[in-house]
Short mmCIF file of C-alpha atoms and ligand atoms in Angstrom, two decimals:
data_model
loop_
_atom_site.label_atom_id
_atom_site.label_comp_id
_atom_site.label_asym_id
_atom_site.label_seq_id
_atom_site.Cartn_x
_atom_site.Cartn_y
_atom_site.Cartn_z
CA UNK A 920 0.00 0.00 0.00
CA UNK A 921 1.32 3.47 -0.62
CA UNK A 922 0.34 6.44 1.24
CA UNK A 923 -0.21 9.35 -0.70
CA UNK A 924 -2.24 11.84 -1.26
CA UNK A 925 -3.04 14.20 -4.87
CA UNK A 926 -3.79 17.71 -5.16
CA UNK A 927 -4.78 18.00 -8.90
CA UNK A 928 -3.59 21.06 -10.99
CA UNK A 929 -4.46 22.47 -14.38
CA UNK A 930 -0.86 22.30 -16.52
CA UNK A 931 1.37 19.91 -17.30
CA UNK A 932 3.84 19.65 -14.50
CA UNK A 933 3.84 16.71 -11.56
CA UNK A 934 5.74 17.27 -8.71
CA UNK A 935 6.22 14.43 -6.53
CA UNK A 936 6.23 15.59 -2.64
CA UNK A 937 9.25 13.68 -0.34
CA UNK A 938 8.54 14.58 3.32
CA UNK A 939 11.36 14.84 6.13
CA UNK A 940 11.80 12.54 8.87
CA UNK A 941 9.00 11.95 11.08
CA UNK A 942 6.77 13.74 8.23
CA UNK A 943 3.92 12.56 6.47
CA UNK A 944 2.34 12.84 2.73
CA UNK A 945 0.73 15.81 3.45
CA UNK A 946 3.60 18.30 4.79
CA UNK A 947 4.90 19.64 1.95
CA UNK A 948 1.32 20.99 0.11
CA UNK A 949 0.96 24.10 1.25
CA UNK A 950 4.96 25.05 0.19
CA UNK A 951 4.95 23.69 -3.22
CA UNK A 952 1.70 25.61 -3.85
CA UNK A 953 3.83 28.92 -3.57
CA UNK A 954 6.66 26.95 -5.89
CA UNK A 955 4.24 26.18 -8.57
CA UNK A 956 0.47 26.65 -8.07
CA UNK A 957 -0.95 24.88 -10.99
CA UNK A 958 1.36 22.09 -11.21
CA UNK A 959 -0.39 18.34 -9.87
CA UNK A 960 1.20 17.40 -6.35
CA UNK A 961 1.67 13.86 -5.40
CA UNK A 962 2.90 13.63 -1.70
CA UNK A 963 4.29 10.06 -0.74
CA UNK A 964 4.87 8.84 2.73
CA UNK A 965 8.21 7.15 3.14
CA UNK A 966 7.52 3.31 4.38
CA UNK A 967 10.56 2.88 7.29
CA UNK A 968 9.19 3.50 10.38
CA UNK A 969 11.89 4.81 12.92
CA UNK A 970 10.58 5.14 16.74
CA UNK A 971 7.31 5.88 15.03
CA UNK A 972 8.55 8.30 12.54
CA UNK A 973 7.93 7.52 8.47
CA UNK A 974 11.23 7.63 6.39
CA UNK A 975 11.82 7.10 3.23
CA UNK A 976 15.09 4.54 4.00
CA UNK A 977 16.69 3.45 7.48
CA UNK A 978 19.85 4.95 8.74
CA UNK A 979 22.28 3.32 11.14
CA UNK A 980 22.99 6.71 12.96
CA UNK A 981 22.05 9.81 12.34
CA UNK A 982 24.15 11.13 9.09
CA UNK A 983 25.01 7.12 8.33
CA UNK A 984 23.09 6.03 5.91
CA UNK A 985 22.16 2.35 5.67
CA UNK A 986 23.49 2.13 2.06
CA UNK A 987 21.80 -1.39 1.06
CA UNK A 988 18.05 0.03 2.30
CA UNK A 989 18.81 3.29 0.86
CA UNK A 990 18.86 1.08 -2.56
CA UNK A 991 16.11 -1.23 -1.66
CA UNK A 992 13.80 1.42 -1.13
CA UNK A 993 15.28 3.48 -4.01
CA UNK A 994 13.15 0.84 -6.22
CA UNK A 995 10.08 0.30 -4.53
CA UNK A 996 10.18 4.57 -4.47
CA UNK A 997 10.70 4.49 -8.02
CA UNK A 998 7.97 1.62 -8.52
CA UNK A 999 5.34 3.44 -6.53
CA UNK A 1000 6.02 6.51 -8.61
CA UNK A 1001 4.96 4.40 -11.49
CA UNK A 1002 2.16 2.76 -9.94
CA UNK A 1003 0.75 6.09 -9.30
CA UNK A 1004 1.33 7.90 -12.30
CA UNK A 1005 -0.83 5.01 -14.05
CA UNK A 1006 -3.24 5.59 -11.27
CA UNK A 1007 -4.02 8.93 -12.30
CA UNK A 1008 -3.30 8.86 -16.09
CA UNK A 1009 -0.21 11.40 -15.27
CA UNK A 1010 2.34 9.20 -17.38
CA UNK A 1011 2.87 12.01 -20.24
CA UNK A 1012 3.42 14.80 -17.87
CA UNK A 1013 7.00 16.28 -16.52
CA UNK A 1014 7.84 14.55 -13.92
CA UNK A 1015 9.64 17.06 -10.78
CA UNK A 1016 10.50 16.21 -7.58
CA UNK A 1017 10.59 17.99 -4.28
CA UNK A 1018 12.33 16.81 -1.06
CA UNK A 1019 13.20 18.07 2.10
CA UNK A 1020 16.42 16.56 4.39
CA UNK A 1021 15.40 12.54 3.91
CA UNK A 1022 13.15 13.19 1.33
CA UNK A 1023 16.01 15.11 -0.42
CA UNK A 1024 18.45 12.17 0.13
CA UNK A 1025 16.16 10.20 -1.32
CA UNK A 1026 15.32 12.16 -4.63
CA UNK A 1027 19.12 12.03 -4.66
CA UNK A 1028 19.46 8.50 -5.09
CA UNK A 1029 16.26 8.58 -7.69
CA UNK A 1030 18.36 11.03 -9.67
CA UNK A 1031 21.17 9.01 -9.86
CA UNK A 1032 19.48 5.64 -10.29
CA UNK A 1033 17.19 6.92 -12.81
CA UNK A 1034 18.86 10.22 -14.03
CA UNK A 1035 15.77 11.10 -17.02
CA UNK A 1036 13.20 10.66 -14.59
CA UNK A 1037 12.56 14.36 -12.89
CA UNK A 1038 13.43 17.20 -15.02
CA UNK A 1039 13.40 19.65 -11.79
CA UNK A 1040 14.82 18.60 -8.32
CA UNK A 1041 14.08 21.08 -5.66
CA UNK A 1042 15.96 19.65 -2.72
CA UNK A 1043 15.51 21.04 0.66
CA UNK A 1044 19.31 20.49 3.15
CA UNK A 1045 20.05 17.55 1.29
CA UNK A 1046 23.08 15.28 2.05
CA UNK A 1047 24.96 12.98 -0.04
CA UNK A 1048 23.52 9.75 -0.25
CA UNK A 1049 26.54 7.81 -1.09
CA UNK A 1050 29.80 7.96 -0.24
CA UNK A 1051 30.52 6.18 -3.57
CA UNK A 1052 28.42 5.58 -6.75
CA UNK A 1053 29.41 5.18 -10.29
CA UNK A 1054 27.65 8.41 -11.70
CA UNK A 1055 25.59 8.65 -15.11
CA UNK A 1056 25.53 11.69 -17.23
CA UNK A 1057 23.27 14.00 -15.58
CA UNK A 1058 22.88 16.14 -18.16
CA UNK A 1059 18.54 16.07 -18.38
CA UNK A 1060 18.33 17.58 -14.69
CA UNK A 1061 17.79 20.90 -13.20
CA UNK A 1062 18.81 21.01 -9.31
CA UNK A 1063 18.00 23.36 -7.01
CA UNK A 1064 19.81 23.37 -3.45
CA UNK A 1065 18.66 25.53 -0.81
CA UNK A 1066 21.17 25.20 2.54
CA UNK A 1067 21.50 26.57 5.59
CA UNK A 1068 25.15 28.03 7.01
CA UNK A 1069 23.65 26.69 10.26
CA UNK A 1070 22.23 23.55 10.00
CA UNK A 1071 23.62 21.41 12.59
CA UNK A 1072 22.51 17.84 10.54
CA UNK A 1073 24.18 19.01 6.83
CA UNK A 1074 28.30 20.08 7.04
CA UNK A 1075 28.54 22.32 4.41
CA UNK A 1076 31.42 20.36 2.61
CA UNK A 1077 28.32 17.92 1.92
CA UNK A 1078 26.38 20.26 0.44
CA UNK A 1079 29.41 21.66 -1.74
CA UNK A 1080 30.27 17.98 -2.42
CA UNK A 1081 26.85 17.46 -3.82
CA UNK A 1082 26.22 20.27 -6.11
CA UNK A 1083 29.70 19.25 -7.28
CA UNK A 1084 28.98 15.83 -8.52
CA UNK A 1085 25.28 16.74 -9.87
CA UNK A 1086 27.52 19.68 -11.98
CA UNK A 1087 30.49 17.32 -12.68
CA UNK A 1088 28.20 14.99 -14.44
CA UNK A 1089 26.33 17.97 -16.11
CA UNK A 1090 23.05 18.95 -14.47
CA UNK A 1091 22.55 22.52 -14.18
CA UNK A 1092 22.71 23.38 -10.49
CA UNK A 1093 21.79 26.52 -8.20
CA UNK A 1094 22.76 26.35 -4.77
CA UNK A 1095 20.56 28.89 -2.34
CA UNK A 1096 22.34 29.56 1.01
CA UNK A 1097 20.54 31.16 4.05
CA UNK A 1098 21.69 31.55 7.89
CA UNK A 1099 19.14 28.66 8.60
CA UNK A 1100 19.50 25.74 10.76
CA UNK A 1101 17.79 23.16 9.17
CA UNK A 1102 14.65 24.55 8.75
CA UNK A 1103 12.79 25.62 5.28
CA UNK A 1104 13.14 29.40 4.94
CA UNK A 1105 10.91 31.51 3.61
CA UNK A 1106 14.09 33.24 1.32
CA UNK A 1107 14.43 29.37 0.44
CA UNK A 1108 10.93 28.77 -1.13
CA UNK A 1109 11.09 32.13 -2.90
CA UNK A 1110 14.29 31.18 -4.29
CA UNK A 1111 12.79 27.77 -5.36
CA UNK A 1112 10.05 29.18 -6.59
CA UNK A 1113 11.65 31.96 -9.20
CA UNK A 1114 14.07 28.92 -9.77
CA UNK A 1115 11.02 26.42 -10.90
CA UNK A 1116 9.91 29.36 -12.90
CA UNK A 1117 13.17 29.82 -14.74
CA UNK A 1118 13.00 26.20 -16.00
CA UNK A 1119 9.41 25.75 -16.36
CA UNK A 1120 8.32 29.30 -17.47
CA UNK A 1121 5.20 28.09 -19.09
CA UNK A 1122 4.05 27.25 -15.26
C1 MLT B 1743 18.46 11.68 6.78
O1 MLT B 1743 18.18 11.24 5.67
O2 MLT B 1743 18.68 10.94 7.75
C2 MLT B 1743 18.46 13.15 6.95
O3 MLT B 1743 19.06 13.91 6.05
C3 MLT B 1743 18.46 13.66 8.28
C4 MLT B 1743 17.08 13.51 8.80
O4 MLT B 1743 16.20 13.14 8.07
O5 MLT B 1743 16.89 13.78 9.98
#
């Protein structure tokens, strides 16, 4: 079963909706309706349950990702993507993705494993998802990066590490810093939102 929830718009954008830990389908709505109003929202609770809280992979500590869940649920993400894009006759759309902390790990790994599927990443204090990974050209994906100089969870050579590889391999990447902690900013969603703009300006 996969817990979701749709919020149908009227153009031809799908953003799929990756919660934080301890988050639910539901907590990222109201935010990507001042990204991109009209686009179609699918929200998707992770399945791992950690003392209670929904993630979308298990970690071993926090920061330590465990590597060979992280792939397992990689796939049954990327299945239940599928599954629901058929659900809703959404197949022919464009396909973005929005993520905060593990939802952001998360669309990582989705980019990398399956690097046509979004054509916009907005990723919320992202880490890097692995420490090693033989990279495919990138070149098909727009990523947006919005950090925080004091998050206490994300060391900034992660973040720079990150929107290093995604450029390396050729995606075109903006990084947004703020004096945060790890919290979405209000300067972040702006910044997301003029950046979603940019590359979708029909939306
Ligand atoms: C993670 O994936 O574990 C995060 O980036 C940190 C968190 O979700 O608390």
């Amino acid at each position: 079963m996969i817990h979701h929830v749709v919020a149908e718009g009227i153009n031809e954008d799908v953003i799929i909706l990756l919660h934080g830990t301890g988050g639910n389908e539901n907590d990222l709505l109201t935010l990507s309706n001042y990204i991109a109003k009209d686009a179609t929202k699918i929200g998707i609770r992770g399945r791992i349950l950690e003392s209670g809280m929904p993630r979308f992979f298990k970690r071993l500590s926090p920061g330590v990702f465990d590597i060979e869940n992280l792939i397992e649920e990689t796939l049954w993400l990327k299945q239940a993507i599928d599954t629901l894009l058929d659900q809703y006759e959404l197949k022919n759309k464009n396909l973005h993705v929005l993520g905060y902390s593990n939802g952001a790990n998360i669309a990582s790994s989705l980019n990398f494993y399956y690097p046509e599927l979004f054509k916009t990443s907005l990723l919320f204090h992202p880490m890097m998802p692995f420490e090693t990974f033989d990279y495919p050209l990138l070149k098909h994906q727009n990523i947006f990066i919005a950090a925080g100089k004091n998050d206490p969870i994300v060391p900034h050579e992660q973040t720079i590490e990150l929107a290093t590889i995604y450029q390396k391999y050729g995606a075109h990447v903006d990084v947004f810093w703020s004096y945060s902690g790890h919290q979405i900013t209000q300067a972040s969603i702006l910044e997301a939102h003029q950046f979603f703009q940019k590359i979708n300006p029909s939306t």
